């Protein structure tokens, strides 16, 4: 069977909500990384068989197939098609997986995958009345930037709690303390800040025109456990989940250029060797990556003892720590060695492309190795891939 190789991975710096990227439309953000990917490799864009991009919201400027819109704005030929996929937080991991399947089945040679999200520009929406012109009553307006809206009342109440409440439940059931979470969050900021200072991220970034954002906007230099201890719990009176040990609301885009062997005149960064998806009860979503990663490793024919490092999306510190406990064979120091989403940010549709891309670049820096990339997904799913070089 044909293998799928990652030839390039690039992303924007991630901006904070209302921050440096708030004025940039999501389709423009997508176009920036799409254009950069072909320019960096010298690829003729006409050779791209399909653009597959993830996007979790799709309620505003990212509606009407942002993958196709981004490709057109990037200046690609109109013959280059595009499709947008949605697996919430794992949308761009899903895009990469779908692209790899197309290549391995022989349906494509070159796929440009990735994802985008502008949580700053996510619109307010109003539920439509059953009647064209309702005579009385007020309409509810919803903020689509984050969280589950317009939930179906047929679902059990426990399944419709917020992601933050689910993170609190995870902390309680796994015995993860506030101190554990705050210490993990500080580690993320310290590692991310050091990685940027050391130039680790330089080769993965394309700057956004007309902005001065030089690195991920959410990284807090000098973050300490003592500072985080002063923050209030967000989701329970006596809770442990705070703004300091949760990922933030962000804007950004990522792209991952996939191809068959020798399909692109560039040295591949890594090869995709395993994929896994796992489902749990919606209120247990933080721990779904545990089994997703186990499945991906088994399908790659690898064990945890062979894994050199892991890129796990840090939606919450409690979620990340629970996953670590679910992988007892993994050395905790191999997790998110250059920081994670608690510092870097989590623009939903773009995060998966970031962690896959960073894992691929790290494998290329090392010259060899095995990496696991995993991500939790609201409403009770986890997705993972194994990369090798």
mmCIF file of C-alpha atoms in Angstrom, residues 99-371:
data_model
loop_
_atom_site.group_PDB
_atom_site.id
_atom_site.type_symbol
_atom_site.label_atom_id
_atom_site.label_comp_id
_atom_site.label_asym_id
_atom_site.label_seq_id
_atom_site.Cartn_x
_atom_site.Cartn_y
_atom_site.Cartn_z
ATOM 1 C CA UNK A 99 -6.061 13.208 3.065
ATOM 2 C CA UNK A 100 -3.838 10.285 3.989
ATOM 3 C CA UNK A 101 -6.600 7.835 3.162
ATOM 4 C CA UNK A 102 -7.076 9.416 -0.267
ATOM 5 C CA UNK A 103 -3.369 9.054 -0.979
ATOM 6 C CA UNK A 104 -3.121 5.510 0.306
ATOM 7 C CA UNK A 105 -6.147 4.388 -1.697
ATOM 8 C CA UNK A 106 -4.681 5.822 -4.881
ATOM 9 C CA UNK A 107 -7.330 8.530 -5.246
ATOM 10 C CA UNK A 108 -4.762 11.318 -4.870
ATOM 11 C CA UNK A 109 -1.044 11.994 -4.957
ATOM 12 C CA UNK A 110 -0.935 15.406 -3.274
ATOM 13 C CA UNK A 111 -3.336 16.733 -0.624
ATOM 14 C CA UNK A 112 -3.148 20.043 1.213
ATOM 15 C CA UNK A 113 -4.752 19.513 4.621
ATOM 16 C CA UNK A 114 -5.071 21.724 7.675
ATOM 17 C CA UNK A 115 -7.527 23.929 9.463
ATOM 18 C CA UNK A 116 -8.543 27.397 10.505
ATOM 19 C CA UNK A 117 -10.518 29.147 13.223
ATOM 20 C CA UNK A 118 -11.224 32.743 14.103
ATOM 21 C CA UNK A 119 -12.915 32.555 17.477
ATOM 22 C CA UNK A 120 -12.722 36.356 17.703
ATOM 23 C CA UNK A 121 -14.933 36.675 14.635
ATOM 24 C CA UNK A 122 -17.380 33.873 15.467
ATOM 25 C CA UNK A 123 -20.816 35.452 15.036
ATOM 26 C CA UNK A 124 -23.826 35.723 17.267
ATOM 27 C CA UNK A 125 -26.730 33.679 15.926
ATOM 28 C CA UNK A 126 -30.444 33.899 16.546
ATOM 29 C CA UNK A 127 -32.634 30.825 16.576
ATOM 30 C CA UNK A 128 -35.122 31.017 13.722
ATOM 31 C CA UNK A 129 -38.809 31.081 14.598
ATOM 32 C CA UNK A 130 -41.060 28.357 13.204
ATOM 33 C CA UNK A 131 -43.280 31.168 11.942
ATOM 34 C CA UNK A 132 -42.068 33.620 9.301
ATOM 35 C CA UNK A 133 -43.230 36.638 11.312
ATOM 36 C CA UNK A 134 -43.669 35.776 15.015
ATOM 37 C CA UNK A 135 -46.224 38.051 16.627
ATOM 38 C CA UNK A 136 -44.802 38.018 20.160
ATOM 39 C CA UNK A 137 -41.813 36.932 22.188
ATOM 40 C CA UNK A 138 -38.091 37.591 22.140
ATOM 41 C CA UNK A 139 -35.576 35.524 20.228
ATOM 42 C CA UNK A 140 -32.556 34.038 22.033
ATOM 43 C CA UNK A 141 -29.181 35.141 20.719
ATOM 44 C CA UNK A 142 -26.239 32.744 21.015
ATOM 45 C CA UNK A 143 -22.503 33.429 21.006
ATOM 46 C CA UNK A 144 -20.916 30.787 18.768
ATOM 47 C CA UNK A 145 -17.294 31.440 19.790
ATOM 48 C CA UNK A 146 -17.103 28.506 22.175
ATOM 49 C CA UNK A 147 -19.237 25.817 23.698
ATOM 50 C CA UNK A 148 -22.309 23.869 22.764
ATOM 51 C CA UNK A 149 -25.370 25.903 21.786
ATOM 52 C CA UNK A 150 -28.948 24.910 20.929
ATOM 53 C CA UNK A 151 -28.559 21.499 22.557
ATOM 54 C CA UNK A 152 -31.173 18.838 21.944
ATOM 55 C CA UNK A 153 -33.330 18.270 25.027
ATOM 56 C CA UNK A 154 -33.612 14.578 24.195
ATOM 57 C CA UNK A 155 -29.997 14.081 25.286
ATOM 58 C CA UNK A 156 -29.235 13.206 28.929
ATOM 59 C CA UNK A 157 -28.446 16.329 30.943
ATOM 60 C CA UNK A 158 -25.057 14.942 31.990
ATOM 61 C CA UNK A 159 -24.019 14.826 28.343
ATOM 62 C CA UNK A 160 -24.742 18.496 27.714
ATOM 63 C CA UNK A 161 -22.544 20.026 30.393
ATOM 64 C CA UNK A 162 -19.856 22.470 29.293
ATOM 65 C CA UNK A 163 -16.343 21.332 28.458
ATOM 66 C CA UNK A 164 -15.100 23.141 31.555
ATOM 67 C CA UNK A 165 -17.551 21.248 33.748
ATOM 68 C CA UNK A 166 -16.342 18.015 32.140
ATOM 69 C CA UNK A 167 -12.763 19.042 32.928
ATOM 70 C CA UNK A 168 -13.826 19.538 36.570
ATOM 71 C CA UNK A 169 -15.383 16.077 36.571
ATOM 72 C CA UNK A 170 -12.162 14.614 35.175
ATOM 73 C CA UNK A 171 -10.079 16.331 37.843
ATOM 74 C CA UNK A 172 -12.305 14.944 40.585
ATOM 75 C CA UNK A 173 -12.542 11.395 39.245
ATOM 76 C CA UNK A 174 -8.796 11.130 38.569
ATOM 77 C CA UNK A 175 -7.742 12.825 41.805
ATOM 78 C CA UNK A 176 -5.989 15.688 40.011
ATOM 79 C CA UNK A 177 -5.447 18.634 42.345
ATOM 80 C CA UNK A 178 -5.498 22.358 41.640
ATOM 81 C CA UNK A 179 -1.766 22.425 42.367
ATOM 82 C CA UNK A 180 -1.163 19.646 39.818
ATOM 83 C CA UNK A 181 -3.048 21.584 37.167
ATOM 84 C CA UNK A 182 -1.400 24.925 37.850
ATOM 85 C CA UNK A 183 2.075 23.366 37.830
ATOM 86 C CA UNK A 184 1.333 21.703 34.489
ATOM 87 C CA UNK A 185 0.118 24.998 33.049
ATOM 88 C CA UNK A 186 3.269 26.820 34.191
ATOM 89 C CA UNK A 187 5.373 24.086 32.570
ATOM 90 C CA UNK A 188 3.539 24.646 29.283
ATOM 91 C CA UNK A 189 4.251 28.386 29.318
ATOM 92 C CA UNK A 190 7.887 27.906 30.293
ATOM 93 C CA UNK A 191 8.544 25.328 27.584
ATOM 94 C CA UNK A 192 6.737 27.325 24.894
ATOM 95 C CA UNK A 193 8.578 30.521 25.781
ATOM 96 C CA UNK A 194 11.933 28.710 25.732
ATOM 97 C CA UNK A 195 11.154 27.022 22.413
ATOM 98 C CA UNK A 196 10.357 30.374 20.804
ATOM 99 C CA UNK A 197 13.500 31.932 22.288
ATOM 100 C CA UNK A 198 15.590 29.021 20.985
ATOM 101 C CA UNK A 199 14.154 29.346 17.471
ATOM 102 C CA UNK A 200 12.434 25.960 17.565
ATOM 103 C CA UNK A 201 9.250 27.312 15.995
ATOM 104 C CA UNK A 202 10.886 29.571 13.415
ATOM 105 C CA UNK A 203 10.688 27.058 10.563
ATOM 106 C CA UNK A 204 7.011 26.336 11.164
ATOM 107 C CA UNK A 205 5.630 29.869 11.088
ATOM 108 C CA UNK A 206 4.366 32.221 8.412
ATOM 109 C CA UNK A 207 3.737 35.757 9.573
ATOM 110 C CA UNK A 208 0.331 37.309 8.954
ATOM 111 C CA UNK A 209 0.623 40.416 6.755
ATOM 112 C CA UNK A 210 -0.292 43.766 8.294
ATOM 113 C CA UNK A 211 0.126 42.471 11.840
ATOM 114 C CA UNK A 212 3.025 42.637 14.281
ATOM 115 C CA UNK A 213 2.374 39.243 15.879
ATOM 116 C CA UNK A 214 5.800 37.606 15.969
ATOM 117 C CA UNK A 215 4.993 34.642 18.217
ATOM 118 C CA UNK A 216 1.993 32.976 19.843
ATOM 119 C CA UNK A 217 0.160 35.706 21.687
ATOM 120 C CA UNK A 218 -1.006 33.704 24.685
ATOM 121 C CA UNK A 219 2.395 32.720 26.099
ATOM 122 C CA UNK A 220 2.882 34.313 29.510
ATOM 123 C CA UNK A 221 6.532 34.872 30.339
ATOM 124 C CA UNK A 222 7.166 34.619 34.042
ATOM 125 C CA UNK A 223 4.079 32.539 34.783
ATOM 126 C CA UNK A 224 4.251 30.946 38.229
ATOM 127 C CA UNK A 225 2.174 28.575 40.310
ATOM 128 C CA UNK A 226 1.801 31.354 42.881
ATOM 129 C CA UNK A 227 0.263 33.695 40.307
ATOM 130 C CA UNK A 228 -2.113 31.038 39.006
ATOM 131 C CA UNK A 229 -3.178 30.149 42.535
ATOM 132 C CA UNK A 230 -4.887 33.540 42.810
ATOM 133 C CA UNK A 231 -7.328 32.834 39.969
ATOM 134 C CA UNK A 232 -10.921 31.847 40.702
ATOM 135 C CA UNK A 233 -12.444 28.547 39.650
ATOM 136 C CA UNK A 234 -14.698 28.991 36.627
ATOM 137 C CA UNK A 235 -17.039 26.018 36.631
ATOM 138 C CA UNK A 236 -17.689 25.048 40.265
ATOM 139 C CA UNK A 237 -17.732 26.918 43.575
ATOM 140 C CA UNK A 238 -15.007 24.724 45.040
ATOM 141 C CA UNK A 239 -13.559 23.773 41.662
ATOM 142 C CA UNK A 240 -10.006 23.505 40.395
ATOM 143 C CA UNK A 241 -10.335 24.511 36.725
ATOM 144 C CA UNK A 242 -9.426 28.166 36.093
ATOM 145 C CA UNK A 243 -8.578 30.410 33.183
ATOM 146 C CA UNK A 244 -4.933 29.803 34.025
ATOM 147 C CA UNK A 245 -5.056 26.015 33.632
ATOM 148 C CA UNK A 246 -7.417 25.998 30.632
ATOM 149 C CA UNK A 247 -6.686 26.738 26.990
ATOM 150 C CA UNK A 248 -7.782 30.132 25.756
ATOM 151 C CA UNK A 249 -9.983 31.401 22.913
ATOM 152 C CA UNK A 250 -7.798 31.940 19.853
ATOM 153 C CA UNK A 251 -7.415 32.686 16.162
ATOM 154 C CA UNK A 252 -5.089 30.986 13.691
ATOM 155 C CA UNK A 253 -4.564 28.609 10.789
ATOM 156 C CA UNK A 254 -2.355 25.618 9.987
ATOM 157 C CA UNK A 255 -1.528 23.629 6.847
ATOM 158 C CA UNK A 256 0.020 20.193 6.338
ATOM 159 C CA UNK A 257 1.195 19.210 2.849
ATOM 160 C CA UNK A 258 0.710 15.492 2.228
ATOM 161 C CA UNK A 259 1.921 13.350 -0.632
ATOM 162 C CA UNK A 260 2.770 9.878 -1.784
ATOM 163 C CA UNK A 261 6.407 8.823 -1.861
ATOM 164 C CA UNK A 262 8.399 11.000 -4.289
ATOM 165 C CA UNK A 263 5.219 12.909 -5.239
ATOM 166 C CA UNK A 264 6.844 16.219 -4.283
ATOM 167 C CA UNK A 265 10.387 17.329 -5.010
ATOM 168 C CA UNK A 266 11.277 17.842 -1.363
ATOM 169 C CA UNK A 267 12.505 15.699 1.494
ATOM 170 C CA UNK A 268 9.592 14.491 3.636
ATOM 171 C CA UNK A 269 9.505 15.486 7.274
ATOM 172 C CA UNK A 270 7.737 12.326 8.444
ATOM 173 C CA UNK A 271 5.447 9.474 7.444
ATOM 174 C CA UNK A 272 1.983 8.655 8.815
ATOM 175 C CA UNK A 273 1.966 5.068 10.066
ATOM 176 C CA UNK A 274 -1.072 4.761 12.346
ATOM 177 C CA UNK A 275 -4.463 6.335 13.004
ATOM 178 C CA UNK A 276 -6.987 5.831 15.786
ATOM 179 C CA UNK A 277 -10.335 7.213 16.906
ATOM 180 C CA UNK A 278 -12.198 6.464 20.120
ATOM 181 C CA UNK A 279 -15.524 7.461 21.614
ATOM 182 C CA UNK A 280 -16.628 7.915 25.233
ATOM 183 C CA UNK A 281 -19.595 9.487 27.005
ATOM 184 C CA UNK A 282 -19.723 13.201 26.089
ATOM 185 C CA UNK A 283 -18.977 14.297 29.661
ATOM 186 C CA UNK A 284 -15.867 12.077 29.646
ATOM 187 C CA UNK A 285 -14.398 13.633 26.500
ATOM 188 C CA UNK A 286 -11.092 14.652 28.193
ATOM 189 C CA UNK A 287 -9.924 11.026 28.454
ATOM 190 C CA UNK A 288 -10.894 9.887 24.939
ATOM 191 C CA UNK A 289 -7.340 10.419 23.554
ATOM 192 C CA UNK A 290 -6.050 7.620 25.802
ATOM 193 C CA UNK A 291 -7.589 4.819 23.776
ATOM 194 C CA UNK A 292 -7.361 6.703 20.474
ATOM 195 C CA UNK A 293 -3.572 6.812 20.876
ATOM 196 C CA UNK A 294 -3.430 3.175 21.981
ATOM 197 C CA UNK A 295 -5.322 2.187 18.827
ATOM 198 C CA UNK A 296 -3.106 4.301 16.582
ATOM 199 C CA UNK A 297 0.050 2.769 18.071
ATOM 200 C CA UNK A 298 -1.298 -0.768 17.664
ATOM 201 C CA UNK A 299 -2.147 -0.078 14.014
ATOM 202 C CA UNK A 300 1.364 1.296 13.488
ATOM 203 C CA UNK A 301 2.809 -1.872 15.021
ATOM 204 C CA UNK A 302 4.465 0.166 17.765
ATOM 205 C CA UNK A 303 4.453 0.183 21.560
ATOM 206 C CA UNK A 304 4.715 3.024 24.061
ATOM 207 C CA UNK A 305 8.294 1.949 24.782
ATOM 208 C CA UNK A 306 9.200 2.961 21.215
ATOM 209 C CA UNK A 307 7.638 6.435 21.388
ATOM 210 C CA UNK A 308 10.128 9.292 21.473
ATOM 211 C CA UNK A 309 7.661 12.082 22.246
ATOM 212 C CA UNK A 310 3.963 12.969 22.273
ATOM 213 C CA UNK A 311 2.090 16.041 21.070
ATOM 214 C CA UNK A 312 -1.185 16.157 23.018
ATOM 215 C CA UNK A 313 -3.505 19.112 22.628
ATOM 216 C CA UNK A 314 -3.846 20.734 26.047
ATOM 217 C CA UNK A 315 -7.500 21.721 26.201
ATOM 218 C CA UNK A 316 -7.294 21.675 29.996
ATOM 219 C CA UNK A 317 -4.525 20.775 32.407
ATOM 220 C CA UNK A 318 -6.783 18.191 34.067
ATOM 221 C CA UNK A 319 -7.437 16.575 30.682
ATOM 222 C CA UNK A 320 -3.735 16.392 29.845
ATOM 223 C CA UNK A 321 -2.791 14.997 33.253
ATOM 224 C CA UNK A 322 -5.538 12.373 33.062
ATOM 225 C CA UNK A 323 -4.227 11.252 29.665
ATOM 226 C CA UNK A 324 -0.716 11.023 31.099
ATOM 227 C CA UNK A 325 -2.013 8.750 33.850
ATOM 228 C CA UNK A 326 -3.794 6.698 31.192
ATOM 229 C CA UNK A 327 -0.446 6.135 29.469
ATOM 230 C CA UNK A 328 1.610 4.846 32.437
ATOM 231 C CA UNK A 329 4.398 3.636 30.145
ATOM 232 C CA UNK A 330 5.041 7.177 28.893
ATOM 233 C CA UNK A 331 7.700 9.315 30.559
ATOM 234 C CA UNK A 332 5.896 12.587 31.411
ATOM 235 C CA UNK A 333 8.919 14.557 30.199
ATOM 236 C CA UNK A 334 8.209 13.297 26.658
ATOM 237 C CA UNK A 335 4.862 15.092 26.576
ATOM 238 C CA UNK A 336 4.663 18.462 24.802
ATOM 239 C CA UNK A 337 8.372 19.097 25.022
ATOM 240 C CA UNK A 338 8.011 22.590 23.548
ATOM 241 C CA UNK A 339 4.845 23.619 25.341
ATOM 242 C CA UNK A 340 1.211 23.073 24.477
ATOM 243 C CA UNK A 341 -2.145 24.717 23.967
ATOM 244 C CA UNK A 342 -2.349 26.050 27.535
ATOM 245 C CA UNK A 343 0.331 28.509 26.433
ATOM 246 C CA UNK A 344 0.237 28.469 22.635
ATOM 247 C CA UNK A 345 -3.542 28.597 22.317
ATOM 248 C CA UNK A 346 -6.343 26.491 20.878
ATOM 249 C CA UNK A 347 -8.053 27.926 17.779
ATOM 250 C CA UNK A 348 -10.276 24.872 17.419
ATOM 251 C CA UNK A 349 -10.066 24.019 13.728
ATOM 252 C CA UNK A 350 -6.340 24.798 13.470
ATOM 253 C CA UNK A 351 -4.975 23.048 16.561
ATOM 254 C CA UNK A 352 -4.662 19.569 15.090
ATOM 255 C CA UNK A 353 -2.608 20.841 12.184
ATOM 256 C CA UNK A 354 -0.341 22.624 14.635
ATOM 257 C CA UNK A 355 0.454 19.552 16.712
ATOM 258 C CA UNK A 356 0.855 17.259 13.687
ATOM 259 C CA UNK A 357 3.053 19.842 12.012
ATOM 260 C CA UNK A 358 5.204 20.392 15.069
ATOM 261 C CA UNK A 359 5.654 16.651 15.585
ATOM 262 C CA UNK A 360 6.728 16.258 11.948
ATOM 263 C CA UNK A 361 9.250 19.110 12.201
ATOM 264 C CA UNK A 362 10.628 17.713 15.457
ATOM 265 C CA UNK A 363 11.125 14.286 13.862
ATOM 266 C CA UNK A 364 12.965 15.972 10.995
ATOM 267 C CA UNK A 365 15.209 17.821 13.482
ATOM 268 C CA UNK A 366 16.032 14.540 15.184
ATOM 269 C CA UNK A 367 16.514 12.633 11.952
ATOM 270 C CA UNK A 368 14.532 9.637 13.174
ATOM 271 C CA UNK A 369 11.959 8.553 15.728
ATOM 272 C CA UNK A 370 8.347 7.754 16.558
ATOM 273 C CA UNK A 371 5.822 10.367 17.661
#
